[in-house]
PDB file of C-alpha atoms in Angstrom:
ATOM      1  CA  MET A   1       0.146  -0.012   0.051  1.00 88.00           C
ATOM      2  CA  GLY A   2       0.928   3.656  -0.613  1.00 92.00           C
ATOM      3  CA  PRO A   3       0.983   6.454   2.116  1.00 94.00           C
ATOM      4  CA  SER A   4      -2.543   7.550   1.271  1.00 91.00           C
ATOM      5  CA  GLU A   5      -4.039   3.807   2.065  1.00 91.00           C
ATOM      6  CA  LEU A   6      -1.604   3.304   4.915  1.00 93.00           C
ATOM      7  CA  ARG A   7      -2.507   6.875   6.578  1.00 94.00           C
ATOM      8  CA  PRO A   8      -5.320   5.711   8.938  1.00 92.00           C
ATOM      9  CA  TYR A   9      -3.555   2.621  10.109  1.00 91.00           C
ATOM     10  CA  VAL A  10      -0.368   4.411  10.752  1.00 95.00           C
ATOM     11  CA  GLU A  11      -2.490   7.052  12.723  1.00 94.00           C
ATOM     12  CA  GLU A  12      -4.097   4.340  14.920  1.00 90.00           C
ATOM     13  CA  LEU A  13      -0.867   2.436  15.587  1.00 92.00           C
ATOM     14  CA  SER A  14       1.151   5.139  16.599  1.00 94.00           C
ATOM     15  CA  ARG A  15      -1.513   6.145  19.146  1.00 90.00           C
ATOM     16  CA  ILE A  16      -1.803   2.515  20.799  1.00 86.00           C
ATOM     17  CA  ALA A  17       1.646   0.766  20.188  1.00 91.00           C
ATOM     18  CA  ASP A  18       3.867   0.978  23.222  1.00 91.00           C
ATOM     19  CA  CYS A  19       7.008   0.220  20.826  1.00 95.00           C
ATOM     20  CA  LEU A  20       8.836   1.937  17.851  1.00 96.00           C
ATOM     21  CA  VAL A  21       6.547   2.522  14.854  1.00 97.00           C
ATOM     22  CA  SER A  22       8.432   1.810  11.542  1.00 97.00           C
ATOM     23  CA  VAL A  23       6.492   2.447   8.255  1.00 96.00           C
ATOM     24  CA  HIS A  24       7.882   1.364   4.606  1.00 96.00           C
ATOM     25  CA  PRO A  25       5.034   2.221   2.217  1.00 96.00           C
ATOM     26  CA  ASN A  26       5.053   1.470  -1.338  1.00 96.00           C
ATOM     27  CA  ALA A  27       5.242   4.136  -3.876  1.00 96.00           C
ATOM     28  CA  GLY A  28       1.425   3.950  -4.250  1.00 92.00           C
ATOM     29  CA  LEU A  29      -0.346   1.151  -5.606  1.00 90.00           C
ATOM     30  CA  PRO A  30       0.774  -0.931  -8.715  1.00 90.00           C
ATOM     31  CA  ASN A  31      -0.611   0.405 -11.820  1.00 91.00           C
ATOM     32  CA  ALA A  32      -1.682  -1.756 -14.830  1.00 92.00           C
ATOM     33  CA  PHE A  33       1.778  -2.180 -15.967  1.00 92.00           C
ATOM     34  CA  GLY A  34       3.032  -3.360 -12.478  1.00 89.00           C
ATOM     35  CA  GLY A  35       4.839  -0.087 -11.961  1.00 91.00           C
ATOM     36  CA  TYR A  36       4.126   2.723  -9.105  1.00 94.00           C
ATOM     37  CA  ASP A  37       3.167   6.210 -10.031  1.00 94.00           C
ATOM     38  CA  GLU A  38       3.901   8.115  -6.607  1.00 95.00           C
ATOM     39  CA  SER A  39       6.584  10.673  -6.973  1.00 96.00           C
ATOM     40  CA  PRO A  40       9.425  11.147  -4.693  1.00 97.00           C
ATOM     41  CA  GLU A  41       7.914  14.780  -3.787  1.00 97.00           C
ATOM     42  CA  SER A  42       4.373  13.623  -3.022  1.00 96.00           C
ATOM     43  CA  MET A  43       5.703  10.539  -0.866  1.00 96.00           C
ATOM     44  CA  ALA A  44       8.109  12.892   0.986  1.00 97.00           C
ATOM     45  CA  ARG A  45       5.210  15.234   1.824  1.00 96.00           C
ATOM     46  CA  GLU A  46       3.306  12.413   3.204  1.00 96.00           C
ATOM     47  CA  MET A  47       5.963  11.051   5.249  1.00 96.00           C
ATOM     48  CA  THR A  48       7.145  14.432   6.460  1.00 97.00           C
ATOM     49  CA  ASP A  49       3.597  15.265   7.393  1.00 97.00           C
ATOM     50  CA  TRP A  50       3.495  11.913   9.553  1.00 97.00           C
ATOM     51  CA  ALA A  51       6.747  12.459  11.330  1.00 97.00           C
ATOM     52  CA  LYS A  52       5.703  16.004  12.425  1.00 98.00           C
ATOM     53  CA  ARG A  53       2.359  14.497  13.676  1.00 97.00           C
ATOM     54  CA  GLY A  54       4.622  12.124  15.888  1.00 97.00           C
ATOM     55  CA  TRP A  55       3.582   8.967  14.219  1.00 97.00           C
ATOM     56  CA  LEU A  56       6.993   7.424  13.224  1.00 96.00           C
ATOM     57  CA  ASN A  57      10.170   6.321  14.875  1.00 97.00           C
ATOM     58  CA  ILE A  58      11.596   4.695  11.537  1.00 96.00           C
ATOM     59  CA  VAL A  59      10.643   5.520   8.008  1.00 96.00           C
ATOM     60  CA  GLY A  60      11.548   4.008   4.620  1.00 95.00           C
ATOM     61  CA  GLY A  61      10.193   2.686   1.358  1.00 96.00           C
ATOM     62  CA  CYS A  62       9.293  -0.485   0.068  1.00 96.00           C
ATOM     63  CA  CYS A  63       7.818  -1.574  -3.614  1.00 95.00           C
ATOM     64  CA  GLY A  64       8.467   1.118  -6.369  1.00 96.00           C
ATOM     65  CA  THR A  65      10.615   3.442  -4.190  1.00 97.00           C
ATOM     66  CA  THR A  66      13.917   4.537  -5.531  1.00 97.00           C
ATOM     67  CA  PRO A  67      17.091   6.396  -4.166  1.00 98.00           C
ATOM     68  CA  SER A  68      15.280   9.569  -5.092  1.00 98.00           C
ATOM     69  CA  HIS A  69      12.273   8.620  -2.910  1.00 98.00           C
ATOM     70  CA  ILE A  70      14.326   7.819   0.002  1.00 98.00           C
ATOM     71  CA  ALA A  71      16.377  10.992  -0.382  1.00 98.00           C
ATOM     72  CA  ALA A  72      13.116  13.024  -0.584  1.00 98.00           C
ATOM     73  CA  ILE A  73      12.009  11.359   2.550  1.00 97.00           C
ATOM     74  CA  LEU A  74      15.001  12.143   4.460  1.00 97.00           C
ATOM     75  CA  ALA A  75      15.259  15.738   3.146  1.00 97.00           C
ATOM     76  CA  GLY A  76      11.489  16.203   4.609  1.00 97.00           C
ATOM     77  CA  CYS A  77      12.039  14.273   7.868  1.00 96.00           C
ATOM     78  CA  ARG A  78      15.601  15.525   8.553  1.00 96.00           C
ATOM     79  CA  GLY A  79      15.598  17.436  12.302  1.00 96.00           C
ATOM     80  CA  VAL A  80      11.977  16.095  12.901  1.00 97.00           C
ATOM     81  CA  LYS A  81      12.063  14.587  16.274  1.00 96.00           C
ATOM     82  CA  PRO A  82      10.885  10.664  16.290  1.00 95.00           C
ATOM     83  CA  ARG A  83       7.401   9.732  17.981  1.00 96.00           C
ATOM     84  CA  VAL A  84       7.214   9.451  21.612  1.00 95.00           C
ATOM     85  CA  ILE A  85       6.374   6.083  22.719  1.00 94.00           C
ATOM     86  CA  PRO A  86       3.466   6.409  24.838  1.00 91.00           C
ATOM     87  CA  ARG A  87       2.843   4.711  28.225  1.00 89.00           C
ATOM     88  CA  ILE A  88      -0.232   2.294  27.378  1.00 82.00           C
ATOM     89  CA  GLU A  89      -2.432   1.148  30.276  1.00 79.00           C
ATOM     90  CA  SER A  90      -2.034  -2.759  30.364  1.00 79.00           C
ATOM     91  CA  ARG A  91      -5.292  -4.247  29.874  1.00 81.00           C
ATOM     92  CA  CYS A  92      -6.830  -7.358  27.806  1.00 88.00           C
ATOM     93  CA  ARG A  93      -7.274  -6.250  24.352  1.00 86.00           C
ATOM     94  CA  LEU A  94      -9.768  -8.276  22.102  1.00 91.00           C
ATOM     95  CA  ALA A  95     -11.258  -7.582  18.705  1.00 89.00           C
ATOM     96  CA  GLY A  96     -13.934  -8.856  16.429  1.00 92.00           C
ATOM     97  CA  LEU A  97     -14.339  -5.986  13.743  1.00 90.00           C
ATOM     98  CA  GLU A  98     -14.594  -3.723  16.770  1.00 91.00           C
ATOM     99  CA  PRO A  99     -12.104  -3.497  19.874  1.00 88.00           C
ATOM    100  CA  LEU A 100     -13.135  -4.614  23.195  1.00 92.00           C
ATOM    101  CA  ASN A 101     -10.731  -3.366  25.689  1.00 88.00           C
ATOM    102  CA  ILE A 102     -11.044  -5.033  29.145  1.00 91.00           C
ATOM    103  CA  GLY A 103      -9.349  -3.155  32.097  1.00 84.00           C
ATOM    104  CA  SER A 104      -9.437  -2.900  35.813  1.00 82.00           C
ATOM    105  CA  GLY A 105     -12.435  -0.528  35.552  1.00 83.00           C
ATOM    106  CA  SER A 106     -14.490  -3.102  33.727  1.00 84.00           C
ATOM    107  CA  LEU A 107     -16.927  -4.658  36.315  1.00 85.00           C
ATOM    108  CA  PHE A 108     -18.759  -7.069  33.849  1.00 92.00           C
ATOM    109  CA  VAL A 109     -18.228  -8.658  30.607  1.00 94.00           C
ATOM    110  CA  ASN A 110     -21.230 -10.321  28.987  1.00 96.00           C
ATOM    111  CA  VAL A 111     -20.325 -13.419  27.371  1.00 96.00           C
ATOM    112  CA  GLY A 112     -23.045 -14.989  24.947  1.00 96.00           C
ATOM    113  CA  GLU A 113     -23.130 -18.630  25.874  1.00 95.00           C
ATOM    114  CA  ARG A 114     -25.786 -19.836  23.701  1.00 95.00           C
ATOM    115  CA  THR A 115     -23.777 -20.678  20.611  1.00 97.00           C
ATOM    116  CA  ASN A 116     -22.551 -23.700  22.462  1.00 95.00           C
ATOM    117  CA  VAL A 117     -23.605 -27.262  21.644  1.00 94.00           C
ATOM    118  CA  THR A 118     -23.132 -28.328  25.094  1.00 92.00           C
ATOM    119  CA  GLY A 119     -25.179 -25.642  26.593  1.00 89.00           C
ATOM    120  CA  SER A 120     -27.900 -25.073  24.310  1.00 93.00           C
ATOM    121  CA  SER A 121     -29.980 -28.093  23.172  1.00 92.00           C
ATOM    122  CA  GLN A 122     -31.816 -25.888  20.644  1.00 95.00           C
ATOM    123  CA  PHE A 123     -28.252 -24.501  19.021  1.00 96.00           C
ATOM    124  CA  LYS A 124     -27.108 -28.144  19.166  1.00 94.00           C
ATOM    125  CA  LYS A 125     -30.302 -29.167  17.252  1.00 95.00           C
ATOM    126  CA  TRP A 126     -29.659 -26.624  14.650  1.00 95.00           C
ATOM    127  CA  ILE A 127     -25.999 -27.458  14.088  1.00 96.00           C
ATOM    128  CA  LEU A 128     -26.633 -31.057  13.854  1.00 94.00           C
ATOM    129  CA  ALA A 129     -29.392 -30.413  11.218  1.00 94.00           C
ATOM    130  CA  GLY A 130     -26.809 -28.040   9.268  1.00 93.00           C
ATOM    131  CA  GLU A 131     -29.512 -25.079   9.884  1.00 95.00           C
ATOM    132  CA  ASP A 132     -26.739 -22.630   9.644  1.00 93.00           C
ATOM    133  CA  GLU A 133     -29.250 -19.547   9.371  1.00 96.00           C
ATOM    134  CA  ALA A 134     -31.050 -20.578  12.423  1.00 97.00           C
ATOM    135  CA  ALA A 135     -27.668 -21.215  14.407  1.00 96.00           C
ATOM    136  CA  LEU A 136     -26.486 -17.646  12.862  1.00 97.00           C
ATOM    137  CA  ALA A 137     -29.576 -16.159  14.425  1.00 97.00           C
ATOM    138  CA  VAL A 138     -28.634 -17.130  17.930  1.00 97.00           C
ATOM    139  CA  ALA A 139     -25.534 -15.704  17.574  1.00 97.00           C
ATOM    140  CA  ARG A 140     -27.166 -12.449  16.217  1.00 97.00           C
ATOM    141  CA  ASP A 141     -29.545 -12.347  18.752  1.00 97.00           C
ATOM    142  CA  GLN A 142     -26.929 -12.416  21.558  1.00 97.00           C
ATOM    143  CA  VAL A 143     -24.918  -9.579  19.932  1.00 98.00           C
ATOM    144  CA  GLU A 144     -28.157  -7.435  19.498  1.00 98.00           C
ATOM    145  CA  ASN A 145     -28.914  -7.938  23.216  1.00 97.00           C
ATOM    146  CA  GLY A 146     -25.586  -6.910  24.616  1.00 96.00           C
ATOM    147  CA  ALA A 147     -23.045  -9.785  24.400  1.00 97.00           C
ATOM    148  CA  GLN A 148     -19.558  -8.642  24.125  1.00 97.00           C
ATOM    149  CA  ILE A 149     -17.852 -11.836  23.488  1.00 98.00           C
ATOM    150  CA  LEU A 150     -19.294 -14.917  21.830  1.00 98.00           C
ATOM    151  CA  ASP A 151     -18.678 -18.367  23.249  1.00 97.00           C
ATOM    152  CA  VAL A 152     -18.789 -20.797  20.307  1.00 97.00           C
ATOM    153  CA  ASN A 153     -18.239 -24.609  21.287  1.00 96.00           C
ATOM    154  CA  MET A 154     -18.910 -27.521  18.768  1.00 95.00           C
ATOM    155  CA  ASP A 155     -17.681 -30.178  21.314  1.00 93.00           C
ATOM    156  CA  GLU A 156     -20.388 -33.056  20.754  1.00 88.00           C
ATOM    157  CA  ALA A 157     -19.687 -36.775  20.153  1.00 88.00           C
ATOM    158  CA  LEU A 158     -22.217 -36.825  17.388  1.00 85.00           C
ATOM    159  CA  LEU A 159     -20.889 -33.871  15.450  1.00 91.00           C
ATOM    160  CA  ASP A 160     -17.592 -33.482  13.623  1.00 93.00           C
ATOM    161  CA  GLY A 161     -16.587 -30.560  15.737  1.00 93.00           C
ATOM    162  CA  GLU A 162     -13.594 -29.444  13.696  1.00 95.00           C
ATOM    163  CA  ALA A 163     -15.596 -29.189  10.500  1.00 95.00           C
ATOM    164  CA  ALA A 164     -18.846 -27.719  12.108  1.00 95.00           C
ATOM    165  CA  MET A 165     -16.779 -24.923  14.127  1.00 96.00           C
ATOM    166  CA  THR A 166     -14.993 -24.289  10.538  1.00 96.00           C
ATOM    167  CA  ARG A 167     -18.144 -23.906   8.881  1.00 95.00           C
ATOM    168  CA  PHE A 168     -20.052 -21.902  11.642  1.00 97.00           C
ATOM    169  CA  LEU A 169     -17.288 -19.440  12.247  1.00 97.00           C
ATOM    170  CA  ARG A 170     -16.803 -19.010   8.223  1.00 96.00           C
ATOM    171  CA  ARG A 171     -20.276 -18.135   8.142  1.00 96.00           C
ATOM    172  CA  LEU A 172     -20.294 -15.736  11.249  1.00 96.00           C
ATOM    173  CA  ALA A 173     -17.378 -13.730   9.728  1.00 95.00           C
ATOM    174  CA  THR A 174     -19.572 -12.680   6.732  1.00 95.00           C
ATOM    175  CA  GLU A 175     -22.129 -11.173   9.015  1.00 95.00           C
ATOM    176  CA  PRO A 176     -20.394  -7.741  10.182  1.00 94.00           C
ATOM    177  CA  ASP A 177     -23.364  -7.141  12.752  1.00 95.00           C
ATOM    178  CA  ILE A 178     -22.185 -10.592  14.588  1.00 97.00           C
ATOM    179  CA  ALA A 179     -18.679 -10.378  13.948  1.00 95.00           C
ATOM    180  CA  ARG A 180     -18.088  -7.175  15.285  1.00 95.00           C
ATOM    181  CA  VAL A 181     -17.540  -9.006  18.779  1.00 97.00           C
ATOM    182  CA  PRO A 182     -14.690 -11.234  19.623  1.00 97.00           C
ATOM    183  CA  VAL A 183     -15.277 -14.945  19.559  1.00 97.00           C
ATOM    184  CA  MET A 184     -14.421 -17.215  22.563  1.00 96.00           C
ATOM    185  CA  ILE A 185     -13.634 -20.755  21.364  1.00 94.00           C
TER     186      ILE A 185
END
């Protein structure tokens, strides 16, 4: 990815990483001929902006960058102080499509336990029958009603647990309204 595609990720990473941030973007995305079109000047402008915002500790270039790109980036970033590594509170950080941070102030975490063949006879019946939509509805209902984590268990003697887990999790991952929460297996 080039600088414009990487920008939101670098900004977020620099905010939450308690280590050095090293960024080496491509000179844009590959064009139809496999080349890269981002000029040294435009790439240097972007990298210099990131450095001045305090997002970088180490900067370089990857695919499509030339010595001219690196020289322009160096000239723009020369004299800019590197990113100060933030002190980040230690906490449990989980994510589906959205982050879930559990810290000392988290009094309660709501785990949806009905997507568990040993804990829900109805869910088990739907999984054994291959009724994926009904099984997904159980997961969706839990998330809509406040589950912050989904407990998914396919440990059942009459079931190929590995295949059932794979099928269910793949289906779950295609549903953004469900996949936004972490999954506990």
